[in-house]
């Protein structure tokens, strides 16, 4: 509706007087036609300013600020922005009715149209109208996160963002990533090797404290990833750190010690990888539990076996290292290391450990002649000291290059059914 601006009594009387004079003048007119010229309407004094400008010629980013503002006047309540389907885009009017601001992201490559009106302090109205079209990226890049909302994970779990293509502008993308924790803990992003797309991992400097609440936000929609690609959507994850459980796996001891919240939960005799061939050596370093299977049918052509059923298998590396039951090595469990790289337990002990393990638990292997490295799979985050890890951030410049894929070539494969959810 139009704004009603109050007039003083003197102004009303003056207007009435002007009107009377006008009537008298018209009565005395002697023009040829007997009538006066048509009065031209006053030009509106209100000025409507659009953001983005309608005549700029540039296609705005769909996450850019979008608003309309009235100068020397007010916006009417009918102001709105419509999407290509004619649906009203969410927005808010300022209390002083000077500005209307869109409050939701727009779509890529879409035309949006303003509708409504504004009125000046002179009570002359003008239309709020015009269109603009948002930018159309050459491609849109998707990303998935490894930890789902509400999941409880172990104290060594990294956050992993897996992109479906190569991120060329890693710095711009990393600046759109945030992690907040309660209580606060130091952590940093690093870029690991390409694996049919880029990978960004967030790791803490030290293990999480049990019970830590974690919120990850990847505000990637509208972010230029480089090479004409833009983020397809924002991604978030809210999860919690569970109890502290660490597997102390000293290969010379021929056992594993499962430590829960600082106390020994179980000590289990086992057999580690034999040291005769490099491929059979269990790697030393901090491994991370990633998944577990009650039944796992493993094939390892290099070791000469195919579709061997393994029970209660807990994966600790993508190079084929598991903690699992193996009845064939029971006779040497606790006294000798003879496996093809896995940590073998009895059926009963394997089940006990299986039931205690969750995604993100650290398994600290020591005492073997080959260290865990980038060549060993998807989560090798803990092989780096903190300075090296932060050096793989893109914000300080080009990240240190890691070229190893998530799954090493020649790693054992499985025809097992889909794994049970981590936990």
XYZ file of C-alpha atoms in Angstrom:
423
model
C 0.000 0.000 0.000
C 1.136 3.612 -0.390
C 2.565 5.387 2.599
C 0.259 8.086 4.081
C 2.318 11.115 4.959
C 0.577 13.562 7.388
C 0.073 17.178 6.310
C 0.017 20.143 8.611
C -3.179 22.234 8.936
C -1.423 25.164 7.262
C -0.454 22.969 4.314
C -4.038 21.731 3.974
C -5.408 25.259 3.937
C -2.798 26.342 1.466
C -3.650 23.458 -0.792
C -7.323 24.360 -0.539
C -6.525 27.944 -1.434
C -4.494 26.902 -4.431
C -7.351 24.726 -5.537
C -9.784 27.681 -5.294
C -7.548 29.959 -7.290
C -7.183 27.255 -9.877
C -10.952 27.025 -10.258
C -11.303 30.767 -10.666
C -8.565 30.876 -13.254
C -10.202 28.150 -15.234
C -13.516 30.035 -15.208
C -11.892 33.109 -16.676
C -9.901 31.236 -19.329
C -10.481 32.297 -22.923
C -8.353 29.654 -24.707
C -9.426 28.549 -28.180
C -10.490 25.104 -27.071
C -12.036 26.316 -23.868
C -9.866 23.921 -21.774
C -6.407 23.843 -20.201
C -3.475 21.551 -21.264
C -3.412 18.090 -19.577
C -1.242 18.176 -16.443
C 1.832 15.877 -16.649
C 2.292 13.429 -13.714
C 5.132 14.230 -11.380
C 8.275 12.112 -11.859
C 8.875 9.873 -8.821
C 11.585 11.035 -6.494
C 12.108 7.583 -4.956
C 15.153 5.791 -6.388
C 15.283 1.989 -6.441
C 18.779 0.455 -6.189
C 19.249 -3.205 -7.134
C 22.010 -5.520 -5.944
C 23.234 -7.037 -8.199
C 22.725 -4.209 -10.682
C 20.291 -5.178 -13.409
C 22.338 -3.592 -16.190
C 25.829 -4.707 -15.129
C 26.094 -7.463 -17.732
C 27.827 -9.744 -15.214
C 26.164 -12.950 -14.052
C 26.293 -12.918 -10.226
C 27.306 -15.857 -8.081
C 24.137 -17.475 -6.653
C 25.494 -17.009 -3.121
C 26.190 -13.279 -3.608
C 24.167 -10.684 -1.706
C 20.823 -9.969 -3.414
C 18.715 -7.015 -2.326
C 16.687 -4.011 -3.380
C 16.835 -0.628 -1.627
C 14.660 2.473 -1.698
C 16.327 5.896 -1.595
C 14.142 8.940 -0.802
C 11.227 6.681 -0.073
C 9.993 3.314 1.167
C 9.478 -0.172 -0.226
C 5.954 -1.488 -0.244
C 5.113 -4.899 1.282
C 4.462 -6.358 -2.191
C 8.192 -6.450 -3.015
C 9.418 -9.962 -3.835
C 11.874 -11.897 -5.996
C 10.541 -14.746 -8.136
C 12.489 -17.758 -9.405
C 12.095 -19.114 -12.962
C 9.051 -21.154 -11.856
C 7.337 -18.122 -10.377
C 7.959 -19.202 -6.788
C 8.739 -16.513 -4.260
C 12.339 -16.572 -3.027
C 12.687 -16.214 0.744
C 13.629 -12.747 1.902
C 13.204 -10.213 4.695
C 12.108 -6.590 4.794
C 14.028 -4.245 7.063
C 12.067 -2.596 9.866
C 12.421 0.820 8.254
C 11.154 -0.570 4.909
C 14.252 0.734 3.190
C 15.754 -2.612 2.154
C 14.500 -6.048 1.126
C 17.195 -8.773 1.318
C 17.053 -12.288 -0.132
C 17.811 -14.849 2.571
C 18.432 -18.076 0.626
C 20.990 -19.074 -2.027
C 19.849 -18.909 -5.618
C 20.346 -21.505 -8.330
C 23.028 -21.647 -10.972
C 22.210 -20.323 -14.453
C 18.705 -19.146 -13.529
C 16.770 -15.957 -14.212
C 15.206 -14.141 -11.261
C 12.666 -11.330 -11.519
C 11.794 -8.512 -9.148
C 8.168 -7.561 -8.552
C 6.543 -4.927 -6.378
C 6.582 -1.182 -5.849
C 8.100 1.641 -3.854
C 6.753 5.049 -2.844
C 8.585 8.311 -2.412
C 8.152 10.819 0.367
C 6.240 12.826 -2.233
C 3.712 9.949 -2.350
C 4.538 9.155 -5.969
C 5.004 5.428 -6.589
C 7.303 3.528 -8.910
C 7.610 -0.133 -9.859
C 10.206 -2.523 -8.505
C 10.888 -4.601 -11.604
C 13.662 -6.153 -13.661
C 15.558 -9.431 -14.004
C 19.049 -10.850 -13.658
C 20.568 -14.267 -14.432
C 23.050 -16.070 -12.186
C 26.281 -17.588 -13.458
C 26.367 -20.986 -15.171
C 29.452 -23.039 -14.208
C 31.056 -25.316 -16.738
C 30.644 -28.136 -14.233
C 29.553 -28.763 -10.660
C 31.706 -30.732 -8.233
C 30.255 -32.993 -5.554
C 31.861 -34.073 -2.278
C 31.102 -36.737 0.320
C 32.179 -36.864 3.966
C 33.269 -40.056 5.699
C 31.523 -39.500 9.047
C 27.747 -39.231 9.217
C 25.606 -37.135 11.522
C 25.227 -38.625 14.965
C 27.982 -41.196 14.493
C 30.265 -42.109 17.388
C 33.879 -42.611 16.309
C 37.274 -43.345 17.776
C 39.847 -40.872 19.035
C 42.039 -41.015 15.890
C 39.304 -40.551 13.267
C 40.143 -37.991 10.585
C 37.451 -36.094 8.719
C 37.741 -36.987 5.029
C 36.211 -34.995 2.180
C 36.284 -36.902 -1.108
C 35.642 -34.841 -4.242
C 34.419 -36.402 -7.484
C 36.948 -34.449 -9.561
C 40.243 -32.626 -9.171
C 40.072 -29.405 -7.164
C 42.370 -26.940 -8.903
C 41.877 -24.025 -6.518
C 42.512 -25.890 -3.277
C 43.111 -22.703 -1.319
C 39.652 -21.302 -2.141
C 38.026 -24.596 -1.215
C 39.964 -25.006 2.022
C 38.957 -21.506 3.113
C 35.330 -22.661 2.900
C 35.971 -25.545 5.342
C 35.577 -25.145 9.102
C 35.747 -27.537 12.036
C 34.646 -26.603 15.550
C 34.965 -28.861 18.587
C 33.745 -28.868 22.166
C 36.089 -28.803 24.002
C 38.446 -27.019 21.573
C 41.312 -29.027 20.083
C 44.016 -28.147 17.588
C 43.578 -29.586 14.104
C 44.330 -28.809 10.463
C 43.377 -29.686 6.886
C 45.776 -31.420 4.508
C 45.440 -32.467 0.870
C 46.340 -36.067 0.106
C 46.837 -37.841 -3.204
C 44.307 -37.844 -5.999
C 42.016 -40.875 -6.034
C 39.579 -40.298 -8.915
C 39.225 -36.846 -7.403
C 40.844 -34.735 -4.705
C 40.949 -35.635 -1.002
C 41.070 -33.233 1.943
C 41.617 -34.655 5.440
C 41.231 -32.863 8.776
C 43.308 -34.364 11.573
C 43.882 -33.352 15.166
C 47.390 -32.705 16.459
C 46.836 -35.221 19.266
C 44.106 -37.801 19.740
C 40.677 -36.429 20.615
C 39.497 -36.421 24.210
C 36.621 -38.886 24.724
C 33.212 -37.239 24.453
C 34.364 -34.385 22.200
C 31.587 -32.960 20.041
C 32.619 -32.126 16.478
C 30.934 -29.962 13.831
C 32.316 -29.814 10.293
C 30.963 -27.340 7.751
C 31.953 -27.306 4.084
C 30.277 -24.215 2.599
C 31.160 -25.193 -0.954
C 28.072 -24.190 -2.931
C 29.014 -21.261 -5.137
C 32.745 -21.663 -4.450
C 34.961 -21.588 -7.532
C 36.986 -24.829 -7.424
C 39.022 -23.781 -10.455
C 38.887 -24.941 -14.055
C 35.291 -23.785 -14.468
C 33.988 -26.066 -11.711
C 31.904 -24.818 -8.789
C 30.685 -26.569 -5.675
C 27.382 -28.378 -6.144
C 26.238 -28.271 -2.515
C 27.212 -27.526 1.061
C 28.088 -30.466 3.307
C 28.029 -30.716 7.098
C 28.708 -33.402 9.663
C 27.984 -33.468 13.393
C 29.407 -36.363 15.352
C 30.857 -37.299 18.722
C 34.048 -38.971 19.888
C 33.396 -42.133 21.880
C 35.473 -43.810 24.541
C 39.247 -43.898 24.228
C 40.434 -47.231 22.864
C 43.968 -47.812 21.621
C 45.441 -51.107 20.420
C 49.090 -51.407 21.443
C 50.487 -53.798 18.860
C 54.165 -54.588 19.496
C 55.099 -57.240 16.933
C 57.988 -58.777 18.955
C 55.565 -59.449 21.836
C 53.294 -61.658 19.671
C 50.244 -60.108 21.319
C 47.998 -57.076 21.202
C 46.986 -55.072 24.256
C 43.647 -53.260 24.008
C 43.690 -50.196 26.262
C 40.287 -48.685 27.144
C 40.226 -45.261 28.840
C 43.741 -45.763 30.150
C 43.259 -49.281 31.517
C 43.952 -52.667 29.925
C 40.714 -54.101 28.537
C 42.196 -57.288 27.086
C 45.553 -58.821 26.191
C 45.309 -61.225 23.260
C 47.992 -63.566 21.843
C 48.397 -63.151 18.102
C 50.621 -63.600 15.084
C 51.864 -60.683 12.974
C 53.149 -60.676 9.432
C 56.210 -62.724 8.665
C 59.364 -60.808 7.816
C 60.498 -62.948 4.870
C 58.918 -60.801 2.145
C 58.179 -57.091 2.202
C 54.551 -57.677 1.259
C 54.119 -59.865 4.353
C 55.485 -57.359 6.873
C 52.879 -55.712 9.107
C 53.616 -51.992 8.798
C 54.778 -50.060 11.854
C 52.881 -46.873 12.592
C 49.497 -45.608 13.707
C 46.802 -47.397 11.749
C 43.109 -46.450 11.991
C 40.128 -48.807 12.117
C 37.967 -48.071 9.068
C 35.479 -50.935 8.751
C 34.685 -54.416 9.998
C 33.113 -57.576 8.622
C 31.793 -60.602 10.441
C 32.656 -62.525 7.267
C 35.256 -61.439 4.743
C 36.234 -63.435 1.650
C 39.757 -62.345 0.815
C 41.730 -62.890 -2.355
C 45.457 -62.202 -2.495
C 46.932 -63.472 -5.768
C 50.460 -62.472 -4.715
C 50.180 -64.778 -1.712
C 48.458 -67.491 -3.726
C 45.007 -67.619 -2.131
C 41.520 -66.756 -3.372
C 38.142 -66.295 -1.675
C 39.334 -67.416 1.730
C 36.689 -66.847 4.385
C 37.972 -64.752 7.277
C 35.895 -64.214 10.437
C 35.546 -61.062 12.526
C 37.810 -59.007 10.275
C 38.593 -55.427 11.357
C 40.312 -53.409 8.620
C 43.173 -51.201 9.804
C 44.653 -50.228 6.424
C 43.585 -50.238 2.792
C 46.666 -52.267 1.832
C 44.942 -55.405 3.131
C 45.934 -55.289 6.797
C 43.242 -56.601 9.166
C 42.938 -57.875 12.702
C 40.957 -61.084 12.194
C 40.444 -64.675 13.234
C 42.632 -67.329 11.613
C 42.339 -70.862 13.020
C 45.279 -71.997 10.864
C 47.747 -69.918 12.927
C 46.414 -70.716 16.403
C 49.395 -72.992 17.081
C 51.843 -70.079 16.798
C 49.702 -67.211 18.091
C 51.597 -65.730 21.002
C 54.944 -67.171 19.923
C 55.687 -66.517 16.234
C 54.832 -64.125 13.389
C 53.900 -66.017 10.223
C 50.993 -64.199 8.512
C 50.737 -62.354 5.206
C 50.660 -58.998 6.992
C 47.481 -59.228 9.038
C 47.226 -59.658 12.802
C 45.760 -63.120 13.450
C 43.729 -64.038 16.539
C 41.788 -67.066 17.659
C 38.090 -67.112 16.757
C 37.010 -66.283 20.315
C 39.554 -63.490 20.754
C 38.847 -62.052 17.318
C 35.159 -61.803 18.180
C 35.934 -60.112 21.490
C 38.089 -57.497 19.781
C 35.641 -57.135 16.861
C 32.810 -56.268 19.238
C 34.915 -53.611 20.976
C 36.195 -51.782 17.879
C 34.672 -48.710 16.221
C 35.626 -46.564 13.255
C 38.523 -44.266 14.105
C 40.201 -46.372 16.789
C 44.010 -46.153 16.556
C 46.073 -49.330 16.228
C 49.688 -48.546 17.101
C 51.950 -51.125 15.465
C 55.603 -51.131 16.499
C 58.650 -53.321 16.082
C 58.568 -54.224 12.382
C 61.123 -53.316 9.740
C 58.809 -51.425 7.323
C 56.938 -48.252 8.365
C 53.399 -47.401 7.318
C 53.521 -44.979 4.363
C 51.438 -43.243 1.708
C 51.683 -46.420 -0.356
C 49.636 -48.331 2.218
C 46.208 -46.892 1.671
C 43.539 -44.393 2.505
C 44.281 -43.341 6.110
C 47.975 -42.812 6.708
C 47.401 -39.425 8.323
C 49.257 -40.210 11.548
C 52.580 -41.002 9.870
C 53.273 -37.256 9.644
C 54.612 -35.062 12.414
C 52.567 -31.931 12.985
C 54.787 -29.567 10.985
C 54.670 -31.901 7.987
C 50.907 -32.254 8.266
C 50.225 -28.513 8.406
C 52.606 -28.088 5.471
C 50.082 -29.976 3.341
C 47.510 -27.212 3.805
C 46.747 -25.192 0.665
C 46.132 -21.924 2.484
C 49.835 -21.323 3.093
C 50.659 -21.981 -0.547
C 50.873 -25.074 -2.703
C 50.360 -28.118 -0.499
C 53.119 -30.692 -0.308
C 52.350 -33.261 -2.954
C 51.165 -36.723 -1.945
C 50.566 -38.889 -4.979
C 49.466 -42.221 -3.520
C 45.837 -43.233 -4.158
C 43.459 -44.393 -1.434
C 43.706 -48.038 -2.501
C 47.193 -49.351 -3.347
C 47.663 -51.387 -6.484
C 47.905 -55.068 -5.730
C 46.066 -54.801 -2.420
C 44.009 -57.873 -1.474
C 40.411 -57.717 -2.644
C 37.166 -59.116 -1.332
C 33.883 -60.397 -2.671
C 32.333 -59.981 0.758
C 28.867 -58.475 1.155
C 28.600 -54.823 2.053
C 30.297 -54.110 5.381
C 28.316 -53.471 8.517
C 28.148 -49.791 9.451
C 31.131 -48.647 11.514
C 30.465 -48.831 15.226
